[in-house]
Amino acid sequence: MARVYNFSAGPAVLPEQVLREAAAEMLDYRGSGMSVMEMSHRSKTYQGILDEAEADLRGLIGIPDNYRVLFLQGGASQQFAMIPMNLMKNRVADYIVTGQWAKKAWQEAAKYGTANKIASSEDQTYSYIPDCSDLPVSENADYVYICENNTIYGTKFKTLPNTKGKPLVADVSSCFLSEPVDITKYALMYGGVQKNIGPAGVVIVIIREDLITEDVLPGTPTMLQYKIHADAGSLYNTPPAYGIYICGKVFKWLKDLGGLSAIQKMNEEKAAVLYDFLDESSLFKGTVRRQDRSLMNVPFITGSDELDAKFVMEAKEHGLENLKGHRSVGGMRASIYNAMPMEGVRSLVEFMKKFEMENK
Amino acid sequence: MARVYNFSAGPAVLPEQVLREAAAEMLDYRGSGMSVMEMSHRSKTYQGILDEAEADLRGLIGIPDNYRVLFLQGGASQQFAMIPMNLMKNRVADYIVTGQWAKKAWQEAAKYGTANKIASSEDQTYSYIPDCSDLPVSENADYVYICENNTIYGTKFKTLPNTKGKPLVADVSSCFLSEPVDITKYALMYGGVQKNIGPAGVVIVIIREDLITEDVLPGTPTMLQYKIHADAGSLYNTPPAYGIYICGKVFKWLKDLGGLSAIQKMNEEKAAVLYDFLDESSLFKGTVRRQDRSLMNVPFITGSDELDAKFVMEAKEHGLENLKGHRSVGGMRASIYNAMPMEGVRSLVEFMKKFEMENK
C-alpha cells in the first residue's frame, strides 16, 4: 500500500486514521456482529453513532440549543432549492455571487422568487471577495446568501457581510470545520461533507430553530422540508448512514487534535508554506487577491498552459495527485483540507521548487 | 470477529465477500494510493467504477439501450415527489396502495395533481395483493404506480397489474435483483439500494428514455429532474460515490453467483425452508395470503405479544438479529435478502423449532 498526496478539491483526502478504523470495523462494528452499512437505522447502536456524531459536531463548533443539526442527502446542489423553498416567506432573497456555486444557488433561487444579485466578483473571474460592508440589502429580503469559501477560485470571506439585520445563509462546504466560527452570526450554515469531513452523499445543515416552520412554498416535496427532518432527528427516512458514521470519526479525530482552534493553526501553517513560496517564486503565482486567499484551496498558474500541463503530469508521477485547476481558472489548484498533512504541502513545494529550477 | 445473522428489513445484510474487499481496499484502491471515498468523482478511476457498475447492472437485468440507469440520492422517499414532478404531464396518476410506502407515495403525488387510489389492501392490514387484472385505470393517467414488494407486510406482486397501456412505475426497493424481471414491462423502476444492493444513500432509477423530458412541473428543483441527471451520466453533482462503489461490488458478486436466475433459485429455496416450517408449525404462523408471499420479507406471529417479545429477545441471544416485526403488523419479520445465506435461514428455523418445543 502506497498512499499518495491527494490535492483533490472534493471528494478529498480523509485522515488515514479514520480510514484505518473504518477498515477494521467493516465486518463487525464493535462486537455488533455487523457492518455499519448493514445496520438498521432504527437500532440503538446506530442511534448511538448518530447522537455521538451530532454531539461531537456541536462541541467542536459550539452550537447552542436554539440551532438544529440535520444530516441530509442531495449535496449542496439540493440545498440551492431547499433554502428558498423553506425560507423565502416574502419571496425575496439577496445573493452575493463570488463564484460558480454561489451563482448556481442564485439561479436556482430565482425559480422561487426574486433573487437579487447584490454583489459579485464575476468581473475579475471571481478572484476576490467584494466589499460587503454596505450592500443594498433588500428591505424585505428573507435572507442574504453567501458561499463562504469558493472552492474553484480559492477565495474566502475573511469578514462576514453586513446583512443589515437579515438572516445570513452560508454554504461552507469547502471551509467546514477548518477554523472556529461564531455560529450565532448565521441563520443557516450548510455544507456537503465531501471536502473536509467525510464521503460524498451527506450534507450537514445547521439551522436556527425559528427558521424551521411548516410554512414552506407550495409544492415543496416532503423530503425538502427542514421541519420534516428536524422533527424526526434526521431519521425521517433511511439516512446516508455509513457516511454519517465516517463523519463522526472525523469529528473525533478533530477533537483529539484539539478542536477548531488547533486545526486552524495547522491550516494557517500549511497554507503559509504554499503561499509564501508562491509569493517568492519566479515561475508560479497565485491567482487570488492576497487578503481574500482561502486556507483550503490554492489556485496558481505559471502563465503557460504548456508548462501547467507539464507540471500537473510530472507532479502526478511524484505522488502529488489532482493538482489540475478547474477549467474556468486553468492552471493548478492545490486543495489542502484539514486532512492534508504538512508533509504533503512541503512535498508539493519541494517539487514546485525543483520544477521551477528545471524549467527556467 | 463474530458475525451475526442479521434479518434487518433495511439497511440489511451485505455479502461478506463484498465487505472484505471494501475493507482491503479502504486505504488504497487498487494502487491508486487513495480510498474510493477520497477520489474525485471526475477522475478516470472513479468514472471506471461508475461505468462498470452500470454495465454490470445492465447485464444482470438485461436493460435495453432505450432505458437509462441513474444513481441518485434521497432514497425512495424523494422519488415519491420526483416521479409526479417529472411524469405528471396530465396531472393525473393512478396508485395501487398495498402498504405504507405505496400510501406515502400516493399522498405525496396528491400534492402535484390528481392521484387516484384505484386499488388497496388496507382493509386487511395489507396482508394480500388485490386483483389488478381489470382496474379502473384513468383514461388520462400519466402512469400507474405500484410498490412491487411490500417490506413491512411481506407481500409481493406475482403478476404485474394490467395498466391498460399506461406506463408502469414500480418501487422495487425490497425485491431489487432478487429474481429476473422483464424491464420492458416497466416505464420506470426504482429502488433504494439499502435492502438488497448496498449501503443507504443511493437510489437507482431505471427509466425509459422517452419519459425523460424537460417538461416538468413548475418549481421542480434542478436536482429533482431526471433529465439533468441523465444528461450528466449521474454526475451532475457529486454522487454518493462510495455507496455506488459498494453497489458495484454487489453486482459483481451476483454475476459470479450466476445472475438473477441463480439468485432466484437460492431465494426460493431459502424462503421455502421458512414458509414450509410456518405452514406446519403449531406455534408460529405467517400473516400473508399464501399466493402473495414475498421471497424477501417474511412476517410471522405466535398470536401472543408476550411470546413474540420473548422470541425476539431469545433469538437475539442466539445471534439471530432484528427479527422484531414492524409496529403496524406486530410479531416478527425475517428479511431474507439475497445476501442472507441459507445457513442463516436454517439457523432461524432450528431456533424456532426449539422455541416452539419449549413454549408449548
XYZ file of C-alpha atoms in Angstrom, chain A:
360
model
C 0.000 0.000 0.000
C 1.407 3.367 -1.036
C -0.688 6.425 -0.283
C -0.357 9.489 -2.492
C -0.763 13.139 -1.512
C -4.213 13.867 -2.848
C -4.899 17.554 -3.536
C -8.399 16.907 -4.905
C -10.948 19.684 -4.393
C -13.549 17.125 -3.342
C -14.172 14.323 -2.693
C -10.876 14.774 -0.942
C -8.273 13.342 1.369
C -9.509 11.888 4.682
C -7.464 11.271 7.823
C -5.628 7.978 7.431
C -6.547 7.016 10.986
C -10.238 7.329 10.142
C -9.846 5.048 7.134
C -7.895 2.514 9.201
C -10.630 2.409 11.834
C -13.347 2.084 9.191
C -11.488 -0.812 7.566
C -11.006 -2.564 10.911
C -14.703 -2.207 11.786
C -16.012 -3.149 8.346
C -17.260 -6.654 9.140
C -18.054 -6.211 12.812
C -18.691 -2.814 14.344
C -17.544 -3.090 17.951
C -18.969 -6.507 18.667
C -22.326 -5.852 16.988
C -21.623 -8.672 14.543
C -22.349 -6.487 11.539
C -21.022 -3.625 9.438
C -22.416 -0.139 9.991
C -23.596 -0.483 6.370
C -25.825 -3.380 7.417
C -27.332 -1.784 10.498
C -30.942 -0.791 10.866
C -31.055 2.981 11.173
C -33.680 2.426 13.880
C -31.317 0.326 16.009
C -29.886 1.531 19.321
C -26.370 1.030 18.003
C -26.931 3.256 15.012
C -28.805 5.849 17.071
C -25.707 5.945 19.275
C -23.487 6.632 16.261
C -25.790 9.420 15.072
C -26.171 11.015 18.509
C -22.447 10.954 19.133
C -21.717 12.486 15.738
C -24.146 15.309 16.430
C -22.848 15.872 19.966
C -19.240 15.976 18.774
C -20.090 18.405 15.973
C -21.963 20.616 18.450
C -18.974 20.519 20.760
C -16.480 21.348 18.027
C -18.365 24.374 16.702
C -20.079 25.358 19.942
C -23.616 25.124 18.627
C -26.212 26.492 21.061
C -29.508 24.744 21.813
C -31.547 27.004 19.555
C -29.830 25.585 16.479
C -30.674 22.216 14.970
C -28.205 19.956 13.204
C -29.537 17.964 10.242
C -27.758 15.227 8.315
C -29.344 15.189 4.855
C -28.806 13.971 1.290
C -28.562 15.635 -2.106
C -25.469 17.729 -1.550
C -25.177 21.489 -1.689
C -26.915 21.427 -5.076
C -30.140 20.276 -3.460
C -29.823 22.960 -0.782
C -29.859 25.536 -3.587
C -33.578 24.722 -3.930
C -34.327 23.667 -0.370
C -33.216 27.016 1.059
C -35.613 29.208 -0.943
C -38.421 26.640 -0.720
C -38.218 26.816 3.083
C -37.043 30.347 3.808
C -38.490 32.593 1.089
C -41.564 33.730 3.007
C -41.584 37.126 1.216
C -40.261 35.541 -1.962
C -37.232 37.819 -1.883
C -33.610 36.965 -1.184
C -30.254 38.640 -1.774
C -27.279 36.744 -3.178
C -23.603 37.665 -3.139
C -22.131 35.934 -6.164
C -18.458 35.118 -5.611
C -18.167 32.036 -7.798
C -19.839 29.338 -9.794
C -21.564 27.711 -6.817
C -22.999 30.946 -5.455
C -24.169 31.695 -8.994
C -25.913 28.349 -9.283
C -27.586 28.901 -5.918
C -28.727 32.331 -7.055
C -30.080 30.995 -10.348
C -31.966 28.211 -8.591
C -33.499 30.645 -6.087
C -34.786 32.753 -8.975
C -37.204 29.888 -9.717
C -38.952 30.558 -6.440
C -38.993 34.328 -6.069
C -36.971 37.475 -6.605
C -33.324 36.599 -6.155
C -31.248 39.775 -6.199
C -27.566 39.671 -7.017
C -26.435 42.429 -4.653
C -22.705 41.943 -5.210
C -20.440 39.934 -7.479
C -16.809 39.441 -8.355
C -17.516 37.929 -11.760
C -15.794 40.908 -13.437
C -12.380 39.504 -12.425
C -13.036 35.762 -12.718
C -14.098 35.691 -9.061
C -10.528 36.265 -7.931
C -11.551 38.459 -4.980
C -14.296 38.973 -2.406
C -16.252 42.189 -2.934
C -16.595 44.748 -0.154
C -19.751 43.672 1.673
C -19.791 46.267 4.426
C -22.622 48.363 2.988
C -24.523 46.487 0.323
C -28.025 47.375 -0.905
C -29.708 44.650 1.145
C -33.396 44.437 0.217
C -35.865 45.809 2.739
C -37.927 42.618 2.598
C -35.153 40.076 1.944
C -35.828 36.751 3.615
C -32.100 36.164 3.808
C -28.698 37.118 2.444
C -26.754 34.255 0.850
C -23.029 33.674 0.529
C -20.685 30.872 -0.444
C -18.107 31.469 2.252
C -15.152 29.663 0.691
C -15.029 29.404 -3.074
C -13.504 26.061 -3.952
C -12.877 26.786 -7.603
C -11.435 30.282 -7.221
C -9.665 29.950 -3.890
C -11.255 32.933 -2.169
C -12.745 33.180 1.319
C -14.812 35.756 3.160
C -12.499 36.945 5.961
C -15.284 39.175 7.267
C -18.921 38.165 7.032
C -21.111 40.556 5.047
C -23.138 43.201 6.817
C -26.615 41.801 6.208
C -28.289 44.763 7.901
C -30.177 42.500 10.237
C -31.287 39.958 7.619
C -30.592 36.266 8.262
C -27.298 35.065 6.840
C -27.274 31.781 4.903
C -23.847 30.341 4.098
C -22.539 27.457 2.044
C -19.402 26.429 3.927
C -18.754 23.174 2.035
C -15.075 23.808 1.435
C -14.192 25.523 4.732
C -16.368 23.420 7.076
C -14.567 22.906 10.396
C -11.355 24.461 9.098
C -11.353 27.159 11.797
C -13.542 28.349 14.696
C -16.798 30.087 13.709
C -19.396 32.060 15.616
C -22.478 30.148 14.548
C -24.790 32.757 16.101
C -23.851 35.084 13.223
C -25.505 32.644 10.823
C -29.173 31.754 10.453
C -28.306 28.704 8.367
C -24.901 27.215 7.671
C -24.571 24.170 5.474
C -22.094 22.137 3.559
C -21.553 18.993 1.602
C -19.168 16.877 3.676
C -17.026 15.549 0.833
C -14.342 18.201 1.135
C -13.421 18.490 4.772
C -15.498 15.937 6.684
C -16.439 12.679 5.029
C -17.571 10.749 1.971
C -19.868 12.345 -0.614
C -23.573 11.801 -0.042
C -24.087 13.685 3.219
C -24.887 17.376 3.592
C -24.955 18.928 7.055
C -27.368 21.772 7.757
C -27.082 23.829 10.952
C -30.200 25.948 11.190
C -31.621 28.331 13.779
C -34.796 26.867 15.197
C -37.080 29.812 14.394
C -36.394 29.284 10.674
C -37.806 25.766 10.798
C -41.501 26.125 10.025
C -44.290 24.344 8.206
C -44.823 27.456 6.133
C -42.939 26.379 3.003
C -43.586 27.217 -0.641
C -46.471 25.285 -2.266
C -45.263 22.116 -3.953
C -42.211 21.674 -1.735
C -41.510 17.921 -1.603
C -41.768 16.396 1.861
C -38.108 15.396 1.652
C -37.147 19.035 1.015
C -38.734 20.403 4.193
C -36.369 21.171 7.061
C -39.166 20.666 9.579
C -39.743 17.068 8.486
C -36.103 16.183 9.081
C -35.747 18.266 12.252
C -38.834 16.676 13.840
C -37.515 13.207 13.007
C -33.955 13.843 14.207
C -32.576 13.255 10.680
C -34.341 9.864 10.587
C -37.472 10.708 8.597
C -36.311 8.129 6.098
C -33.184 5.978 5.912
C -30.248 8.376 6.230
C -26.882 8.009 4.441
C -25.886 6.002 7.482
C -22.382 4.909 6.608
C -21.372 8.390 5.502
C -22.583 9.877 8.783
C -20.569 7.239 10.639
C -17.395 8.326 8.822
C -18.194 11.994 9.537
C -18.465 11.041 13.211
C -14.979 9.555 13.100
C -13.623 12.748 11.550
C -15.245 14.786 14.336
C -13.449 12.584 16.909
C -10.188 12.998 15.038
C -10.623 16.781 15.134
C -11.440 16.707 18.851
C -8.331 14.654 19.516
C -6.228 17.169 17.589
C -7.504 19.908 19.876
C -10.603 21.174 18.074
C -11.084 24.022 15.635
C -8.504 26.425 17.094
C -5.852 23.744 16.787
C -6.795 22.814 13.223
C -6.917 26.498 12.278
C -3.331 26.915 13.440
C -2.285 23.863 11.414
C -4.195 25.084 8.369
C -2.591 28.522 8.620
C 0.850 26.969 8.851
C 0.232 24.698 5.883
C -1.204 27.498 3.752
C 1.694 29.803 4.677
C 4.210 27.301 3.351
C 2.485 27.291 -0.024
C 1.545 30.982 -0.251
C 4.998 32.120 0.909
C 6.558 30.093 -1.851
C 4.092 31.434 -4.424
C 4.922 34.995 -3.358
C 8.629 34.493 -3.947
C 8.526 32.163 -6.933
C 9.592 33.480 -10.303
C 7.594 30.810 -12.131
C 4.411 30.184 -10.154
C 1.956 32.751 -8.990
C -1.307 32.705 -7.053
C -4.452 33.929 -8.805
C -6.272 35.410 -5.812
C -6.112 38.867 -4.244
C -3.895 38.423 -1.220
C -6.352 39.428 1.517
C -9.035 37.080 0.180
C -6.932 33.932 -0.046
C -8.526 30.701 1.109
C -6.733 28.447 3.584
C -8.232 25.448 1.810
C -7.994 25.904 -1.951
C -4.925 27.443 -3.539
C -5.080 28.096 -7.297
C -1.862 29.028 -9.060
C -0.508 29.329 -12.587
C 2.759 29.521 -14.457
C 1.355 31.712 -17.195
C 1.948 29.000 -19.794
C -0.705 26.368 -20.492
C 2.003 24.049 -21.701
C 4.079 24.347 -18.530
C 0.932 23.997 -16.407
C 0.102 20.710 -18.097
C 3.672 19.505 -17.758
C 3.675 20.399 -14.073
C 0.426 18.532 -13.370
C 1.696 15.470 -15.197
C 5.109 15.386 -13.519
C 3.613 16.093 -10.096
C 1.394 13.068 -10.529
C 4.437 10.941 -11.273
C 5.815 12.155 -7.939
C 2.715 11.064 -5.996
C 1.179 14.545 -5.905
C -2.293 13.999 -7.322
C -5.229 16.033 -8.553
C -3.411 19.331 -8.978
C -5.126 20.317 -12.207
C -7.065 23.566 -11.793
C -10.734 23.956 -12.577
C -11.312 24.584 -16.273
C -12.752 28.065 -15.558
C -9.485 29.227 -13.930
C -6.981 26.979 -15.638
C -3.560 26.266 -14.225
C -3.272 24.362 -10.976
C -5.166 24.142 -7.721
C -3.939 22.547 -4.523
C -6.719 21.781 -2.077
C -5.132 21.483 1.340
C -8.041 20.499 3.555
C -7.821 19.565 7.240
C -6.694 16.034 6.473
C -3.792 17.056 4.219
C -0.676 16.688 6.346
C 2.021 19.353 6.449
C 4.366 16.852 4.797
C 2.054 16.826 1.778
C 2.310 20.596 1.404
C 6.058 20.532 1.935
C 6.424 17.806 -0.694
C 4.402 19.900 -3.112
C 6.526 22.999 -2.525
C 9.735 20.993 -2.824
C 8.507 19.651 -6.121
C 7.484 23.127 -7.308
C 10.972 24.408 -6.492
C 12.549 21.582 -8.414
C 10.202 22.146 -11.350
C 10.999 25.855 -11.320
C 14.743 25.146 -11.442
C 14.307 22.723 -14.314
C 12.045 24.975 -16.331
C 13.687 28.375 -16.071
